[in-house]
Coordinates of C-alpha atoms in Angstrom, one line a residue:
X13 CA 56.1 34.7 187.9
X14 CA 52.8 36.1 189.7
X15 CA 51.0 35.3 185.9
X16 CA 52.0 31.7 186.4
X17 CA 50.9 31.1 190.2
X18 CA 47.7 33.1 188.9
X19 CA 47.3 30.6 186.0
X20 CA 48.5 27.4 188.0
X21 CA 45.7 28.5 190.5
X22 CA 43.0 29.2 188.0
X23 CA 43.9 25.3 186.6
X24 CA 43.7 23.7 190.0
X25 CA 40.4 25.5 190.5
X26 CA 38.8 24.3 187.4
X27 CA 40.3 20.9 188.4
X28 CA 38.6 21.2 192.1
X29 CA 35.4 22.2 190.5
X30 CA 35.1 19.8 188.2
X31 CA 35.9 16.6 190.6
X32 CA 32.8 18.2 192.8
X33 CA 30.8 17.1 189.6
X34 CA 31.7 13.6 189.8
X35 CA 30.5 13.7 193.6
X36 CA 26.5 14.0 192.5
X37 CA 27.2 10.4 191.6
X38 CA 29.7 8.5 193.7
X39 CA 31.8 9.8 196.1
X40 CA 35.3 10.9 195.5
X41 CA 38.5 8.9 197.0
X42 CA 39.4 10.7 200.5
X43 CA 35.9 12.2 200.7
X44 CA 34.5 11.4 203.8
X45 CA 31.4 10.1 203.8
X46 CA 29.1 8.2 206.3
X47 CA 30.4 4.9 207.6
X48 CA 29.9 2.4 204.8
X49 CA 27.7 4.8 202.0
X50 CA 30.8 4.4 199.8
X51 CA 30.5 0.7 200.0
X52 CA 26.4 0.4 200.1
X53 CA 26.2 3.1 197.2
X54 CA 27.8 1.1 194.4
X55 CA 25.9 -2.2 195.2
X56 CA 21.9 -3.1 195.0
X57 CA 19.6 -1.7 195.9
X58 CA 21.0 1.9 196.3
X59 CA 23.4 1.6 193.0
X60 CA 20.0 1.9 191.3
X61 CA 18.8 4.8 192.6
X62 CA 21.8 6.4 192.8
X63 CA 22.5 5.6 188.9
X64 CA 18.7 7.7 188.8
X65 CA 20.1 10.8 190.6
X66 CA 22.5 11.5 187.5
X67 CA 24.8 14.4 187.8
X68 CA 22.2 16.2 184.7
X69 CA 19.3 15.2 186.9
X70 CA 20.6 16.9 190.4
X71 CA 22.3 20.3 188.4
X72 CA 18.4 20.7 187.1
X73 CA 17.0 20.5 190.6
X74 CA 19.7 22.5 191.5
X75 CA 18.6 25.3 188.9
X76 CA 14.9 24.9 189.8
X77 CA 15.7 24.9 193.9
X78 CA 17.3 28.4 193.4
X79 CA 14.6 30.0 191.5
X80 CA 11.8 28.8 193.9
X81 CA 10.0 32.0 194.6
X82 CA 6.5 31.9 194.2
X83 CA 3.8 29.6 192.8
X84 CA 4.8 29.1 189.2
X85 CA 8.4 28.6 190.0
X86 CA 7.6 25.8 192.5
X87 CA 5.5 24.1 189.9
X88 CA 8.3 24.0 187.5
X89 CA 10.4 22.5 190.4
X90 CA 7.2 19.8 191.1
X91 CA 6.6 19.1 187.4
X92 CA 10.8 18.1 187.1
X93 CA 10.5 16.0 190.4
X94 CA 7.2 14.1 189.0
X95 CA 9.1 13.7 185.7
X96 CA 12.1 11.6 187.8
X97 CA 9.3 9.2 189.3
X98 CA 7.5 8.6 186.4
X99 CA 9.0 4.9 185.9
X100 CA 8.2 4.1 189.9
X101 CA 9.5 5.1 193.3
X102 CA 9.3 8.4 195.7
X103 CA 11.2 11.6 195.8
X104 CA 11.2 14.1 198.1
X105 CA 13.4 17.5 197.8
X106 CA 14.1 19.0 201.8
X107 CA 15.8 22.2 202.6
X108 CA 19.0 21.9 204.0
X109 CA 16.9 21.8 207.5
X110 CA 14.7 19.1 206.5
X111 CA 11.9 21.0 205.3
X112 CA 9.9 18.9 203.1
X113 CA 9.5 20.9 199.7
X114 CA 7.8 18.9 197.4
X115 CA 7.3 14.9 198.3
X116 CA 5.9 12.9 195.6
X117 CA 3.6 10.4 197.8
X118 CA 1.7 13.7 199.4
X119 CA 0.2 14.5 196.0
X120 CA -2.4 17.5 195.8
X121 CA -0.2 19.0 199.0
X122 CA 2.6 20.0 196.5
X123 CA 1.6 23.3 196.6
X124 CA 3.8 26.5 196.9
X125 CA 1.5 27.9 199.6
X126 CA 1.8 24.4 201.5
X127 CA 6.0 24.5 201.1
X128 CA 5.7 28.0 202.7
X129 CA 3.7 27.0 205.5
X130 CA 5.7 23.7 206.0
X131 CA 3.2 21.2 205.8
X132 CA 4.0 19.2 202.9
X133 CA 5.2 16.5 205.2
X134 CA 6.6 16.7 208.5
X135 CA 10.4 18.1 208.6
X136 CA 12.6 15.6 207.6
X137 CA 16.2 16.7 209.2
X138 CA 16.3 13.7 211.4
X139 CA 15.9 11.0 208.5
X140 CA 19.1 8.9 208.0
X141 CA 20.1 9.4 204.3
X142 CA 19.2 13.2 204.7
X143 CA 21.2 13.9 207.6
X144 CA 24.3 12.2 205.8
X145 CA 24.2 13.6 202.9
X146 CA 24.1 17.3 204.5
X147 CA 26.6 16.1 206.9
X148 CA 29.0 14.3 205.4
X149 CA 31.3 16.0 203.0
X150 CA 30.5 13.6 200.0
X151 CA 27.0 14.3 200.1
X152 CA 25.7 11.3 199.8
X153 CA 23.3 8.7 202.3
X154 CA 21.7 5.5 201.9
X155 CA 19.0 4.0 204.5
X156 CA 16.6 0.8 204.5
X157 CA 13.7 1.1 206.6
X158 CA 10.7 -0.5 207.5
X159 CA 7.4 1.4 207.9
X160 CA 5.4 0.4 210.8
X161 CA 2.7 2.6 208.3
X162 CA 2.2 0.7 205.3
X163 CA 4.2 -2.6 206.7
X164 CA 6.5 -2.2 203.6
X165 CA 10.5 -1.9 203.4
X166 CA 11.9 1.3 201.6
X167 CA 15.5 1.7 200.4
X168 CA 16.8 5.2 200.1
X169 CA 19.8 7.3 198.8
X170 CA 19.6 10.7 199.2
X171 CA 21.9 13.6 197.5
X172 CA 22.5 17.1 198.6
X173 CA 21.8 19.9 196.4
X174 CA 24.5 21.6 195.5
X175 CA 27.3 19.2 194.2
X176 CA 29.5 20.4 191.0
X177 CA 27.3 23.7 190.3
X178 CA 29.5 26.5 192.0
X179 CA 32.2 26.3 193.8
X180 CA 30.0 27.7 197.0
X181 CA 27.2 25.5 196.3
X182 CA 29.6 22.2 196.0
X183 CA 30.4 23.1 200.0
X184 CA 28.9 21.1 202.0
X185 CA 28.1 23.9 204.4
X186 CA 26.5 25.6 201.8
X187 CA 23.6 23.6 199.8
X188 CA 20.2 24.3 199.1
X189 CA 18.9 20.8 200.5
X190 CA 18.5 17.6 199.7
X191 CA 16.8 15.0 197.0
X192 CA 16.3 11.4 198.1
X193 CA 14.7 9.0 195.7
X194 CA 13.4 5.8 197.3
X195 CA 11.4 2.1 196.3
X196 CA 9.1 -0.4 198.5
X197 CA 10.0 -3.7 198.3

């Protein structure tokens, strides 16, 4: 009897784990999410981006988060983030409190010495898509702005880092940040 509650339990956790994948994508039925991401993330412009934050794409800057330790292993981390630009757009990886770690439109400040002393780009906590997808338990936001800056409009989707690799890291009290690809229009 206690073999099969062990075994049913063992199943159900496989099962639980392996629905957290599908979240690095789209978010699951009864997940809650941010008013309207469910809707905004399977439509354009955000179903594009989101289609470029595959669940391969987000388990590799998942690995290369965790080993972050020291020059080399943030270049590794830098040289995968550049590789999911390469056909157009922005992405920046954050801590889970909005520490900017590597941001594609800063350049020569993706350094390991410049993540350390937090001057990438200024904390990002307070952005839109960044703040719902830590907060929310589908780990997903989406955000259109306008940037008084370069008078340009930006769409965003942003994915915290963590979905479908452990059980802990799938928490969303428990992630190592978050990735948000973006484009101008």
């Amino acid at each position: 009897m206690k073999i099969a509650k062990v075994s049913s339990l063992l199943v159900l956790s496989a099962l639980a784990l392996s629905s957290f994948n599908a979240l690095a994508v789209t978010a699951a039925p009864g997940v809650s999410c941010a008013p309207l991401v469910k809707t905004k993330i399977a439509i354009a412009p955000y179903a594009a981006l989101n289609t470029r934050l595959s669940n391969a794409v987000m388990t590799q800057l998942y690995a290369l988060m965790k080993l972050v330790k020291d020059a080399a292993t943030y270049n590794s981390l830098a040289a995968y983030a550049k590789l999911q630009v390469a056909a157009g757009g922005r992405i920046v990886i954050t801590t889970p409190d909005g520490i900017v770690v590597y941001d594609s439109s800063k350049g020569t400040a993706n350094t390991y010495a410049n993540f350390v002393a937090k001057t990438i780009n200024e904390n990002h906590n307070s952005r839109i898509a960044i703040l719902n997808a830590q907060l929310y338990e589908c780990g997903l936001g989406v955000e259109t702005k306008y940037s008084s800056t370069d008078k340009t409009t930006e769409d965003y989707v942003a994915a915290r880092l963590g979905l479908g690799t452990t059980a802990a890291a799938a928490s969303y009290l428990h992630s190592l940040g978050t990735v948000r690809l973006s484009v101008k229009h």
